[in-house]
Structure formats: C-alpha cells, structure tokens
C-alpha cells in the first residue's frame, strides 16, 4: 500500500468503509432509525484506539491516542 510492504492503522481506517459496508446487514430497527452501513463502520472505527508511539524525554514509551484525536504529524 503506497509502495510499502506493510499497512498502518490509517490505511485500515481509510479502506474499512470500502471493504466492510457491503457486508453489513442492518436489522429493521436500524433501518427505522435511518442508520446506514457506513454509520456502523464509522461507529466501530471510532470505538477503537490505535497505538501511537510517542517519544518521552529520556526514553521511549507507548501511549494510546484515539484515532479521531490524533494530531497530524
């Protein structure tokens, strides 16, 4: 993907709607609430935290940052 032989969490987030939406079958309750397959995928992605490596002074450590709150680096 983009010339890499590995994927990043952002790659998964970008591709997930294209790969997953057509596989989701909504119950009647969801249809009545006007929920779409895309909404379900977005809710699932929003509920996941992605590990992000942040360097701390003097040593490295892992800190988890929600995808939607991640600053553009």
PDB file of N, CA and C in Angstrom:
ATOM      1  N   UNK A   1       0.848  -1.172   0.000  1.00  0.00           N
ATOM      2  CA  UNK A   1       0.000   0.000   0.000  1.00  0.00           C
ATOM      3  C   UNK A   1       0.891   1.231   0.000  1.00  0.00           C
ATOM      4  N   UNK A   2       0.736   2.084  -0.974  1.00  0.00           N
ATOM      5  CA  UNK A   2       1.585   3.268  -1.150  1.00  0.00           C
ATOM      6  C   UNK A   2       3.061   2.879  -1.210  1.00  0.00           C
ATOM      7  N   UNK A   3       3.354   1.752  -1.853  1.00  0.00           N
ATOM      8  CA  UNK A   3       4.729   1.324  -2.021  1.00  0.00           C
ATOM      9  C   UNK A   3       5.322   0.617  -0.810  1.00  0.00           C
ATOM     10  N   UNK A   4       4.523   0.436   0.251  1.00  0.00           N
ATOM     11  CA  UNK A   4       5.032  -0.253   1.449  1.00  0.00           C
ATOM     12  C   UNK A   4       4.636  -1.720   1.394  1.00  0.00           C
ATOM     13  N   UNK A   5       5.381  -2.544   2.123  1.00  0.00           N
ATOM     14  CA  UNK A   5       5.010  -3.945   2.237  1.00  0.00           C
ATOM     15  C   UNK A   5       4.354  -4.214   3.593  1.00  0.00           C
ATOM     16  N   UNK A   6       3.782  -3.182   4.187  1.00  0.00           N
ATOM     17  CA  UNK A   6       3.051  -3.279   5.461  1.00  0.00           C
ATOM     18  C   UNK A   6       1.948  -2.218   5.440  1.00  0.00           C
ATOM     19  N   UNK A   7       1.002  -2.341   6.342  1.00  0.00           N
ATOM     20  CA  UNK A   7      -0.070  -1.343   6.432  1.00  0.00           C
ATOM     21  C   UNK A   7      -0.011  -0.635   7.784  1.00  0.00           C
ATOM     22  N   UNK A   8      -0.519   0.559   7.790  1.00  0.00           N
ATOM     23  CA  UNK A   8      -0.609   1.369   9.003  1.00  0.00           C
ATOM     24  C   UNK A   8      -2.066   1.428   9.446  1.00  0.00           C
ATOM     25  N   UNK A   9      -2.315   1.756  10.719  1.00  0.00           N
ATOM     26  CA  UNK A   9      -3.706   1.896  11.166  1.00  0.00           C
ATOM     27  C   UNK A   9      -4.501   2.866  10.291  1.00  0.00           C
ATOM     28  N   UNK A  10      -3.885   3.941   9.839  1.00  0.00           N
ATOM     29  CA  UNK A  10      -4.592   4.887   8.978  1.00  0.00           C
ATOM     30  C   UNK A  10      -5.006   4.246   7.651  1.00  0.00           C
ATOM     31  N   UNK A  11      -4.219   3.298   7.154  1.00  0.00           N
ATOM     32  CA  UNK A  11      -4.589   2.579   5.932  1.00  0.00           C
ATOM     33  C   UNK A  11      -5.865   1.768   6.165  1.00  0.00           C
ATOM     34  N   UNK A  12      -5.934   1.111   7.307  1.00  0.00           N
ATOM     35  CA  UNK A  12      -7.114   0.308   7.650  1.00  0.00           C
ATOM     36  C   UNK A  12      -8.333   1.212   7.768  1.00  0.00           C
ATOM     37  N   UNK A  13      -8.175   2.352   8.418  1.00  0.00           N
ATOM     38  CA  UNK A  13      -9.275   3.293   8.593  1.00  0.00           C
ATOM     39  C   UNK A  13      -9.771   3.803   7.241  1.00  0.00           C
ATOM     40  N   UNK A  14      -8.859   4.051   6.329  1.00  0.00           N
ATOM     41  CA  UNK A  14      -9.227   4.532   5.005  1.00  0.00           C
ATOM     42  C   UNK A  14      -9.974   3.468   4.208  1.00  0.00           C
ATOM     43  N   UNK A  15      -9.520   2.230   4.289  1.00  0.00           N
ATOM     44  CA  UNK A  15     -10.097   1.168   3.465  1.00  0.00           C
ATOM     45  C   UNK A  15     -11.317   0.496   4.084  1.00  0.00           C
ATOM     46  N   UNK A  16     -11.471   0.560   5.391  1.00  0.00           N
ATOM     47  CA  UNK A  16     -12.546  -0.164   6.073  1.00  0.00           C
ATOM     48  C   UNK A  16     -13.934   0.090   5.488  1.00  0.00           C
ATOM     49  N   UNK A  17     -14.329   1.335   5.243  1.00  0.00           N
ATOM     50  CA  UNK A  17     -15.669   1.526   4.682  1.00  0.00           C
ATOM     51  C   UNK A  17     -15.864   0.821   3.334  1.00  0.00           C
ATOM     52  N   UNK A  18     -14.853   0.847   2.488  1.00  0.00           N
ATOM     53  CA  UNK A  18     -14.955   0.222   1.173  1.00  0.00           C
ATOM     54  C   UNK A  18     -15.036  -1.298   1.266  1.00  0.00           C
ATOM     55  N   UNK A  19     -14.383  -1.847   2.273  1.00  0.00           N
ATOM     56  CA  UNK A  19     -14.313  -3.298   2.428  1.00  0.00           C
ATOM     57  C   UNK A  19     -15.491  -3.846   3.240  1.00  0.00           C
ATOM     58  N   UNK A  20     -15.995  -3.072   4.188  1.00  0.00           N
ATOM     59  CA  UNK A  20     -16.963  -3.602   5.152  1.00  0.00           C
ATOM     60  C   UNK A  20     -18.422  -3.236   4.900  1.00  0.00           C
ATOM     61  N   UNK A  21     -18.697  -2.057   4.355  1.00  0.00           N
ATOM     62  CA  UNK A  21     -20.082  -1.584   4.271  1.00  0.00           C
ATOM     63  C   UNK A  21     -21.010  -2.586   3.597  1.00  0.00           C
ATOM     64  N   UNK A  22     -20.592  -3.156   2.494  1.00  0.00           N
ATOM     65  CA  UNK A  22     -21.472  -4.063   1.754  1.00  0.00           C
ATOM     66  C   UNK A  22     -21.662  -5.411   2.465  1.00  0.00           C
ATOM     67  N   UNK A  23     -20.898  -5.660   3.517  1.00  0.00           N
ATOM     68  CA  UNK A  23     -21.012  -6.921   4.254  1.00  0.00           C
ATOM     69  C   UNK A  23     -21.952  -6.828   5.459  1.00  0.00           C
ATOM     70  N   UNK A  24     -22.428  -5.631   5.756  1.00  0.00           N
ATOM     71  CA  UNK A  24     -23.258  -5.413   6.929  1.00  0.00           C
ATOM     72  C   UNK A  24     -24.730  -5.467   6.539  1.00  0.00           C
ATOM     73  N   UNK A  25     -25.489  -6.278   7.261  1.00  0.00           N
ATOM     74  CA  UNK A  25     -26.929  -6.371   7.058  1.00  0.00           C
ATOM     75  C   UNK A  25     -27.592  -5.740   8.278  1.00  0.00           C
ATOM     76  N   UNK A  26     -28.345  -4.679   8.025  1.00  0.00           N
ATOM     77  CA  UNK A  26     -28.990  -3.967   9.125  1.00  0.00           C
ATOM     78  C   UNK A  26     -30.284  -4.657   9.534  1.00  0.00           C
ATOM     79  N   UNK A  27     -30.548  -4.633  10.829  1.00  0.00           N
ATOM     80  CA  UNK A  27     -31.845  -5.105  11.319  1.00  0.00           C
ATOM     81  C   UNK A  27     -32.875  -4.025  11.029  1.00  0.00           C
ATOM     82  N   UNK A  28     -34.142  -4.398  11.084  1.00  0.00           N
ATOM     83  CA  UNK A  28     -35.218  -3.456  10.803  1.00  0.00           C
ATOM     84  C   UNK A  28     -35.152  -2.245  11.734  1.00  0.00           C
ATOM     85  N   UNK A  29     -34.788  -2.481  12.983  1.00  0.00           N
ATOM     86  CA  UNK A  29     -34.669  -1.401  13.971  1.00  0.00           C
ATOM     87  C   UNK A  29     -33.676  -0.333  13.495  1.00  0.00           C
ATOM     88  N   UNK A  30     -32.550  -0.754  12.965  1.00  0.00           N
ATOM     89  CA  UNK A  30     -31.554   0.176  12.460  1.00  0.00           C
ATOM     90  C   UNK A  30     -32.054   0.942  11.254  1.00  0.00           C
ATOM     91  N   UNK A  31     -32.752   0.250  10.376  1.00  0.00           N
ATOM     92  CA  UNK A  31     -33.300   0.914   9.193  1.00  0.00           C
ATOM     93  C   UNK A  31     -34.310   1.982   9.586  1.00  0.00           C
ATOM     94  N   UNK A  32     -35.145   1.678  10.571  1.00  0.00           N
ATOM     95  CA  UNK A  32     -36.143   2.650  11.026  1.00  0.00           C
ATOM     96  C   UNK A  32     -35.489   3.875  11.659  1.00  0.00           C
ATOM     97  N   UNK A  33     -34.339   3.682  12.268  1.00  0.00           N
ATOM     98  CA  UNK A  33     -33.608   4.805  12.871  1.00  0.00           C
ATOM     99  C   UNK A  33     -32.730   5.517  11.850  1.00  0.00           C
ATOM    100  N   UNK A  34     -32.833   5.116  10.582  1.00  0.00           N
ATOM    101  CA  UNK A  34     -32.064   5.734   9.487  1.00  0.00           C
ATOM    102  C   UNK A  34     -30.554   5.555   9.657  1.00  0.00           C
ATOM    103  N   UNK A  35     -30.167   4.429  10.262  1.00  0.00           N
ATOM    104  CA  UNK A  35     -28.749   4.098  10.400  1.00  0.00           C
ATOM    105  C   UNK A  35     -28.310   3.391   9.120  1.00  0.00           C
ATOM    106  N   UNK A  36     -27.163   3.782   8.599  1.00  0.00           N
ATOM    107  CA  UNK A  36     -26.644   3.155   7.384  1.00  0.00           C
ATOM    108  C   UNK A  36     -25.483   2.222   7.724  1.00  0.00           C
ATOM    109  N   UNK A  37     -25.108   1.412   6.754  1.00  0.00           N
ATOM    110  CA  UNK A  37     -23.943   0.545   6.939  1.00  0.00           C
ATOM    111  C   UNK A  37     -22.701   1.386   7.192  1.00  0.00           C
ATOM    112  N   UNK A  38     -22.597   2.523   6.528  1.00  0.00           N
ATOM    113  CA  UNK A  38     -21.462   3.424   6.742  1.00  0.00           C
ATOM    114  C   UNK A  38     -21.418   3.943   8.165  1.00  0.00           C
ATOM    115  N   UNK A  39     -22.596   4.216   8.737  1.00  0.00           N
ATOM    116  CA  UNK A  39     -22.653   4.662  10.133  1.00  0.00           C
ATOM    117  C   UNK A  39     -22.097   3.585  11.063  1.00  0.00           C
ATOM    118  N   UNK A  40     -22.444   2.339  10.787  1.00  0.00           N
ATOM    119  CA  UNK A  40     -21.982   1.224  11.621  1.00  0.00           C
ATOM    120  C   UNK A  40     -20.460   1.114  11.554  1.00  0.00           C
ATOM    121  N   UNK A  41     -19.902   1.226  10.352  1.00  0.00           N
ATOM    122  CA  UNK A  41     -18.444   1.152  10.193  1.00  0.00           C
ATOM    123  C   UNK A  41     -17.779   2.302  10.933  1.00  0.00           C
ATOM    124  N   UNK A  42     -18.308   3.517  10.777  1.00  0.00           N
ATOM    125  CA  UNK A  42     -17.726   4.683  11.464  1.00  0.00           C
ATOM    126  C   UNK A  42     -17.802   4.529  12.985  1.00  0.00           C
ATOM    127  N   UNK A  43     -18.928   4.021  13.493  1.00  0.00           N
ATOM    128  CA  UNK A  43     -19.046   3.818  14.941  1.00  0.00           C
ATOM    129  C   UNK A  43     -18.026   2.792  15.431  1.00  0.00           C
ATOM    130  N   UNK A  44     -17.822   1.746  14.638  1.00  0.00           N
ATOM    131  CA  UNK A  44     -16.840   0.725  15.016  1.00  0.00           C
ATOM    132  C   UNK A  44     -15.431   1.320  15.025  1.00  0.00           C
ATOM    133  N   UNK A  45     -15.087   2.077  13.992  1.00  0.00           N
ATOM    134  CA  UNK A  45     -13.758   2.685  13.930  1.00  0.00           C
ATOM    135  C   UNK A  45     -13.555   3.706  15.051  1.00  0.00           C
ATOM    136  N   UNK A  46     -14.592   4.454  15.357  1.00  0.00           N
ATOM    137  CA  UNK A  46     -14.489   5.462  16.421  1.00  0.00           C
ATOM    138  C   UNK A  46     -14.314   4.836  17.801  1.00  0.00           C
ATOM    139  N   UNK A  47     -14.717   3.585  17.957  1.00  0.00           N
ATOM    140  CA  UNK A  47     -14.625   2.938  19.264  1.00  0.00           C
ATOM    141  C   UNK A  47     -13.263   2.292  19.516  1.00  0.00           C
ATOM    142  N   UNK A  48     -12.396   2.326  18.525  1.00  0.00           N
ATOM    143  CA  UNK A  48     -11.087   1.663  18.616  1.00  0.00           C
ATOM    144  C   UNK A  48     -10.001   2.693  18.887  1.00  0.00           C
ATOM    145  N   UNK A  49      -9.093   2.353  19.797  1.00  0.00           N
ATOM    146  CA  UNK A  49      -7.912   3.193  19.980  1.00  0.00           C
ATOM    147  C   UNK A  49      -6.743   2.543  19.247  1.00  0.00           C
ATOM    148  N   UNK A  50      -5.955   3.376  18.653  1.00  0.00           N
ATOM    149  CA  UNK A  50      -4.818   2.909  17.861  1.00  0.00           C
ATOM    150  C   UNK A  50      -3.543   3.209  18.631  1.00  0.00           C
ATOM    151  N   UNK A  51      -2.656   2.227  18.740  1.00  0.00           N
ATOM    152  CA  UNK A  51      -1.402   2.506  19.434  1.00  0.00           C
ATOM    153  C   UNK A  51      -0.555   3.492  18.636  1.00  0.00           C
ATOM    154  N   UNK A  52      -0.098   4.517  19.320  1.00  0.00           N
ATOM    155  CA  UNK A  52       0.740   5.538  18.695  1.00  0.00           C
ATOM    156  C   UNK A  52       1.994   5.676  19.539  1.00  0.00           C
ATOM    157  N   UNK A  53       3.133   5.622  18.892  1.00  0.00           N
ATOM    158  CA  UNK A  53       4.394   5.742  19.615  1.00  0.00           C
ATOM    159  C   UNK A  53       4.709   7.206  19.829  1.00  0.00           C
ATOM    160  N   UNK A  54       4.891   7.583  21.069  1.00  0.00           N
ATOM    161  CA  UNK A  54       5.290   8.944  21.420  1.00  0.00           C
ATOM    162  C   UNK A  54       6.584   8.871  22.211  1.00  0.00           C
ATOM    163  N   UNK A  55       7.561   9.622  21.791  1.00  0.00           N
ATOM    164  CA  UNK A  55       8.861   9.664  22.475  1.00  0.00           C
ATOM    165  C   UNK A  55       8.752  10.555  23.702  1.00  0.00           C
ATOM    166  N   UNK A  56       9.131  10.029  24.841  1.00  0.00           N
ATOM    167  CA  UNK A  56       9.169  10.854  26.042  1.00  0.00           C
ATOM    168  C   UNK A  56      10.618  11.243  26.309  1.00  0.00           C
ATOM    169  N   UNK A  57      10.828  12.339  26.999  1.00  0.00           N
ATOM    170  CA  UNK A  57      12.209  12.772  27.266  1.00  0.00           C
ATOM    171  C   UNK A  57      13.010  11.670  27.967  1.00  0.00           C
ATOM    172  N   UNK A  58      14.102  11.304  27.386  1.00  0.00           N
ATOM    173  CA  UNK A  58      14.988  10.332  28.013  1.00  0.00           C
ATOM    174  C   UNK A  58      14.717   8.884  27.657  1.00  0.00           C
ATOM    175  N   UNK A  59      13.469   8.538  27.311  1.00  0.00           N
ATOM    176  CA  UNK A  59      13.175   7.146  26.953  1.00  0.00           C
ATOM    177  C   UNK A  59      11.902   7.087  26.122  1.00  0.00           C
ATOM    178  N   UNK A  60      11.751   6.011  25.365  1.00  0.00           N
ATOM    179  CA  UNK A  60      10.556   5.838  24.540  1.00  0.00           C
ATOM    180  C   UNK A  60       9.466   5.123  25.319  1.00  0.00           C
ATOM    181  N   UNK A  61       8.231   5.442  25.030  1.00  0.00           N
ATOM    182  CA  UNK A  61       7.106   4.753  25.664  1.00  0.00           C
ATOM    183  C   UNK A  61       5.914   4.777  24.721  1.00  0.00           C
ATOM    184  N   UNK A  62       5.018   3.802  24.895  1.00  0.00           N
ATOM    185  CA  UNK A  62       3.800   3.761  24.104  1.00  0.00           C
ATOM    186  C   UNK A  62       2.688   4.470  24.849  1.00  0.00           C
ATOM    187  N   UNK A  63       1.968   5.301  24.117  1.00  0.00           N
ATOM    188  CA  UNK A  63       0.809   5.990  24.670  1.00  0.00           C
ATOM    189  C   UNK A  63      -0.317   5.811  23.661  1.00  0.00           C
ATOM    190  N   UNK A  64      -1.509   5.465  24.137  1.00  0.00           N
ATOM    191  CA  UNK A  64      -2.623   5.229  23.241  1.00  0.00           C
ATOM    192  C   UNK A  64      -3.420   6.508  23.024  1.00  0.00           C
ATOM    193  N   UNK A  65      -3.658   6.829  21.751  1.00  0.00           N
ATOM    194  CA  UNK A  65      -4.368   8.050  21.370  1.00  0.00           C
ATOM    195  C   UNK A  65      -5.530   7.649  20.468  1.00  0.00           C
ATOM    196  N   UNK A  66      -6.776   8.061  20.796  1.00  0.00           N
ATOM    197  CA  UNK A  66      -7.896   7.739  19.906  1.00  0.00           C
ATOM    198  C   UNK A  66      -7.649   8.286  18.506  1.00  0.00           C
ATOM    199  N   UNK A  67      -8.035   7.522  17.503  1.00  0.00           N
ATOM    200  CA  UNK A  67      -7.772   7.853  16.110  1.00  0.00           C
ATOM    201  C   UNK A  67      -8.242   9.258  15.774  1.00  0.00           C
ATOM    202  N   UNK A  68      -9.440   9.609  16.163  1.00  0.00           N
ATOM    203  CA  UNK A  68     -10.018  10.896  15.778  1.00  0.00           C
ATOM    204  C   UNK A  68      -9.359  12.068  16.499  1.00  0.00           C
ATOM    205  N   UNK A  69      -8.610  11.791  17.569  1.00  0.00           N
ATOM    206  CA  UNK A  69      -7.945  12.864  18.328  1.00  0.00           C
ATOM    207  C   UNK A  69      -6.470  12.953  17.989  1.00  0.00           C
ATOM    208  N   UNK A  70      -6.007  12.138  17.058  1.00  0.00           N
ATOM    209  CA  UNK A  70      -4.592  12.102  16.728  1.00  0.00           C
ATOM    210  C   UNK A  70      -4.194  13.354  15.966  1.00  0.00           C
ATOM    211  N   UNK A  71      -3.178  14.067  16.421  1.00  0.00           N
ATOM    212  CA  UNK A  71      -2.737  15.245  15.674  1.00  0.00           C
ATOM    213  C   UNK A  71      -2.047  14.820  14.378  1.00  0.00           C
ATOM    214  N   UNK A  72      -2.106  15.660  13.392  1.00  0.00           N
ATOM    215  CA  UNK A  72      -1.401  15.384  12.133  1.00  0.00           C
ATOM    216  C   UNK A  72       0.088  15.585  12.375  1.00  0.00           C
ATOM    217  N   UNK A  73       0.849  14.522  12.200  1.00  0.00           N
ATOM    218  CA  UNK A  73       2.301  14.596  12.428  1.00  0.00           C
ATOM    219  C   UNK A  73       3.009  14.755  11.119  1.00  0.00           C
TER     220      UNK A  73
END
